[in-house]
């Protein structure tokens, strides 16, 4: 196979936008997002895969509004659980591969050390529950499916923690940011590039679908190292080039009640991914530096 036919879903999102660009080197990419495709209409989603007959489906679409999900359980499960199940069943039936993304929020954050794929998930919120149901059904479908659990994804193109901190920093002399939530800040572009590099490795092998099938499963894939929201915000402010940067002070999550409870320490250990594919995402500070240099 000299090229892969790829169906990318969710190309307007943080990750999907980057994927559309990085996947283009591998073969023809059909990129769709809501409203051209409504993934919650699972029959339609399956029919799309059947009609297009891609070699690989990359699903970057998701219900990512963590707080809103608490009051929109059904909508979160439709997009994060039922839709990936339909995609996984259809790709398995057709012998195509599926790349799907999940989250560190499947964990409760009580371990106190980076989570491996062997750790037991115990989500604290509806978003985490719906993503856990999604990843489980993708893996159960038994096809050539790779699920990448990632964390704290950002880009500067869409509202993210990075754009929020920059905007707060322009308006306030003091920012109070929590120091008790810790995970791996992950630049959407680095995650997209790693995904494309895996597909490139599969292509070089000559039998890409077999290659992917042999490596099917769950992997943690997030920015290198980990940080508290406070350390992340301080770095954003220091790279922000502001004439009058604000003071960034430590706060606690308990001071900012939100509808969804978040895990406190949900950093991911990505060594299984590194050992399998010989790749890793850059350390989070380096990636942030690159992101702020290239995306602003
Ligand atoms: N963001 C994070 O911090 C984070 C952390 C861990 C894991 N992840 C996972 O990483 C993946 C990518 O996240 P992201 O931050 O790139 O997400 P995102 O920016 O929120 O993008 C999600 C995309 O899905 C689209 N979408 C919404 N409803 C849809 C529907 N019914 N049918 C088809 N598409 C629909 C959205 O369109 P609209 O914009 O029009 O709604 C958007 O383009 C997801 O699986 C997410 O769960 C994200």
JSON list of C-alpha atoms in Angstrom, two decimals, residues 4-11 15-16 18-20 22-23 26 29-32 39 49 54-61 87 91 96-101 146 148 191-192 195-196 199 212:
[
{"chain": "A", "resi": 4, "resn": "UNK", "atom": "CA", "xyz": [-3.56, 5.31, 3.24]},
{"chain": "A", "resi": 5, "resn": "UNK", "atom": "CA", "xyz": [-7.10, 6.44, 2.70]},
{"chain": "A", "resi": 6, "resn": "UNK", "atom": "CA", "xyz": [-8.00, 8.25, 5.90]},
{"chain": "A", "resi": 7, "resn": "UNK", "atom": "CA", "xyz": [-11.32, 9.40, 7.33]},
{"chain": "A", "resi": 8, "resn": "UNK", "atom": "CA", "xyz": [-10.76, 12.09, 9.97]},
{"chain": "A", "resi": 9, "resn": "UNK", "atom": "CA", "xyz": [-13.72, 13.07, 12.13]},
{"chain": "A", "resi": 10, "resn": "UNK", "atom": "CA", "xyz": [-13.65, 16.25, 14.24]},
{"chain": "A", "resi": 11, "resn": "UNK", "atom": "CA", "xyz": [-11.27, 18.35, 12.13]},
{"chain": "A", "resi": 15, "resn": "UNK", "atom": "CA", "xyz": [-6.52, 18.04, 17.86]},
{"chain": "A", "resi": 16, "resn": "UNK", "atom": "CA", "xyz": [-8.52, 17.46, 14.67]},
{"chain": "A", "resi": 18, "resn": "UNK", "atom": "CA", "xyz": [-3.70, 19.64, 13.59]},
{"chain": "A", "resi": 19, "resn": "UNK", "atom": "CA", "xyz": [-4.43, 16.08, 12.44]},
{"chain": "A", "resi": 20, "resn": "UNK", "atom": "CA", "xyz": [-5.88, 17.31, 9.17]},
{"chain": "A", "resi": 22, "resn": "UNK", "atom": "CA", "xyz": [-0.19, 16.16, 9.64]},
{"chain": "A", "resi": 23, "resn": "UNK", "atom": "CA", "xyz": [-2.16, 13.24, 8.16]},
{"chain": "A", "resi": 26, "resn": "UNK", "atom": "CA", "xyz": [0.07, 9.83, 4.31]},
{"chain": "A", "resi": 29, "resn": "UNK", "atom": "CA", "xyz": [-7.81, 12.56, 3.91]},
{"chain": "A", "resi": 30, "resn": "UNK", "atom": "CA", "xyz": [-11.57, 13.04, 4.07]},
{"chain": "A", "resi": 31, "resn": "UNK", "atom": "CA", "xyz": [-12.05, 15.43, 6.98]},
{"chain": "A", "resi": 32, "resn": "UNK", "atom": "CA", "xyz": [-15.50, 16.01, 8.46]},
{"chain": "A", "resi": 39, "resn": "UNK", "atom": "CA", "xyz": [-21.53, 11.29, 15.07]},
{"chain": "A", "resi": 49, "resn": "UNK", "atom": "CA", "xyz": [-17.45, 4.45, 7.03]},
{"chain": "A", "resi": 54, "resn": "UNK", "atom": "CA", "xyz": [-11.14, 4.19, 4.46]},
{"chain": "A", "resi": 55, "resn": "UNK", "atom": "CA", "xyz": [-8.07, 2.24, 5.53]},
{"chain": "A", "resi": 56, "resn": "UNK", "atom": "CA", "xyz": [-7.97, 4.19, 8.78]},
{"chain": "A", "resi": 57, "resn": "UNK", "atom": "CA", "xyz": [-10.58, 6.18, 10.71]},
{"chain": "A", "resi": 58, "resn": "UNK", "atom": "CA", "xyz": [-9.16, 8.80, 13.09]},
{"chain": "A", "resi": 59, "resn": "UNK", "atom": "CA", "xyz": [-11.76, 9.98, 15.58]},
{"chain": "A", "resi": 60, "resn": "UNK", "atom": "CA", "xyz": [-10.89, 13.35, 17.12]},
{"chain": "A", "resi": 61, "resn": "UNK", "atom": "CA", "xyz": [-14.53, 14.30, 17.77]},
{"chain": "A", "resi": 87, "resn": "UNK", "atom": "CA", "xyz": [-17.05, 3.39, 14.52]},
{"chain": "A", "resi": 91, "resn": "UNK", "atom": "CA", "xyz": [-14.06, -0.56, 11.11]},
{"chain": "A", "resi": 96, "resn": "UNK", "atom": "CA", "xyz": [-9.98, -1.01, 8.65]},
{"chain": "A", "resi": 97, "resn": "UNK", "atom": "CA", "xyz": [-8.01, 0.52, 11.52]},
{"chain": "A", "resi": 98, "resn": "UNK", "atom": "CA", "xyz": [-9.32, 3.01, 14.09]},
{"chain": "A", "resi": 99, "resn": "UNK", "atom": "CA", "xyz": [-7.43, 5.62, 16.10]},
{"chain": "A", "resi": 100, "resn": "UNK", "atom": "CA", "xyz": [-9.41, 6.96, 19.05]},
{"chain": "A", "resi": 101, "resn": "UNK", "atom": "CA", "xyz": [-8.51, 9.29, 21.95]},
{"chain": "A", "resi": 146, "resn": "UNK", "atom": "CA", "xyz": [-5.49, 2.04, 19.00]},
{"chain": "A", "resi": 148, "resn": "UNK", "atom": "CA", "xyz": [-4.56, 6.94, 23.06]},
{"chain": "A", "resi": 191, "resn": "UNK", "atom": "CA", "xyz": [-0.14, 14.66, 19.66]},
{"chain": "A", "resi": 192, "resn": "UNK", "atom": "CA", "xyz": [-1.22, 14.92, 16.02]},
{"chain": "A", "resi": 195, "resn": "UNK", "atom": "CA", "xyz": [-0.31, 9.92, 15.54]},
{"chain": "A", "resi": 196, "resn": "UNK", "atom": "CA", "xyz": [0.84, 10.60, 11.98]},
{"chain": "A", "resi": 199, "resn": "UNK", "atom": "CA", "xyz": [0.67, 5.63, 10.73]},
{"chain": "A", "resi": 212, "resn": "UNK", "atom": "CA", "xyz": [-1.59, -1.68, 13.38]}
]
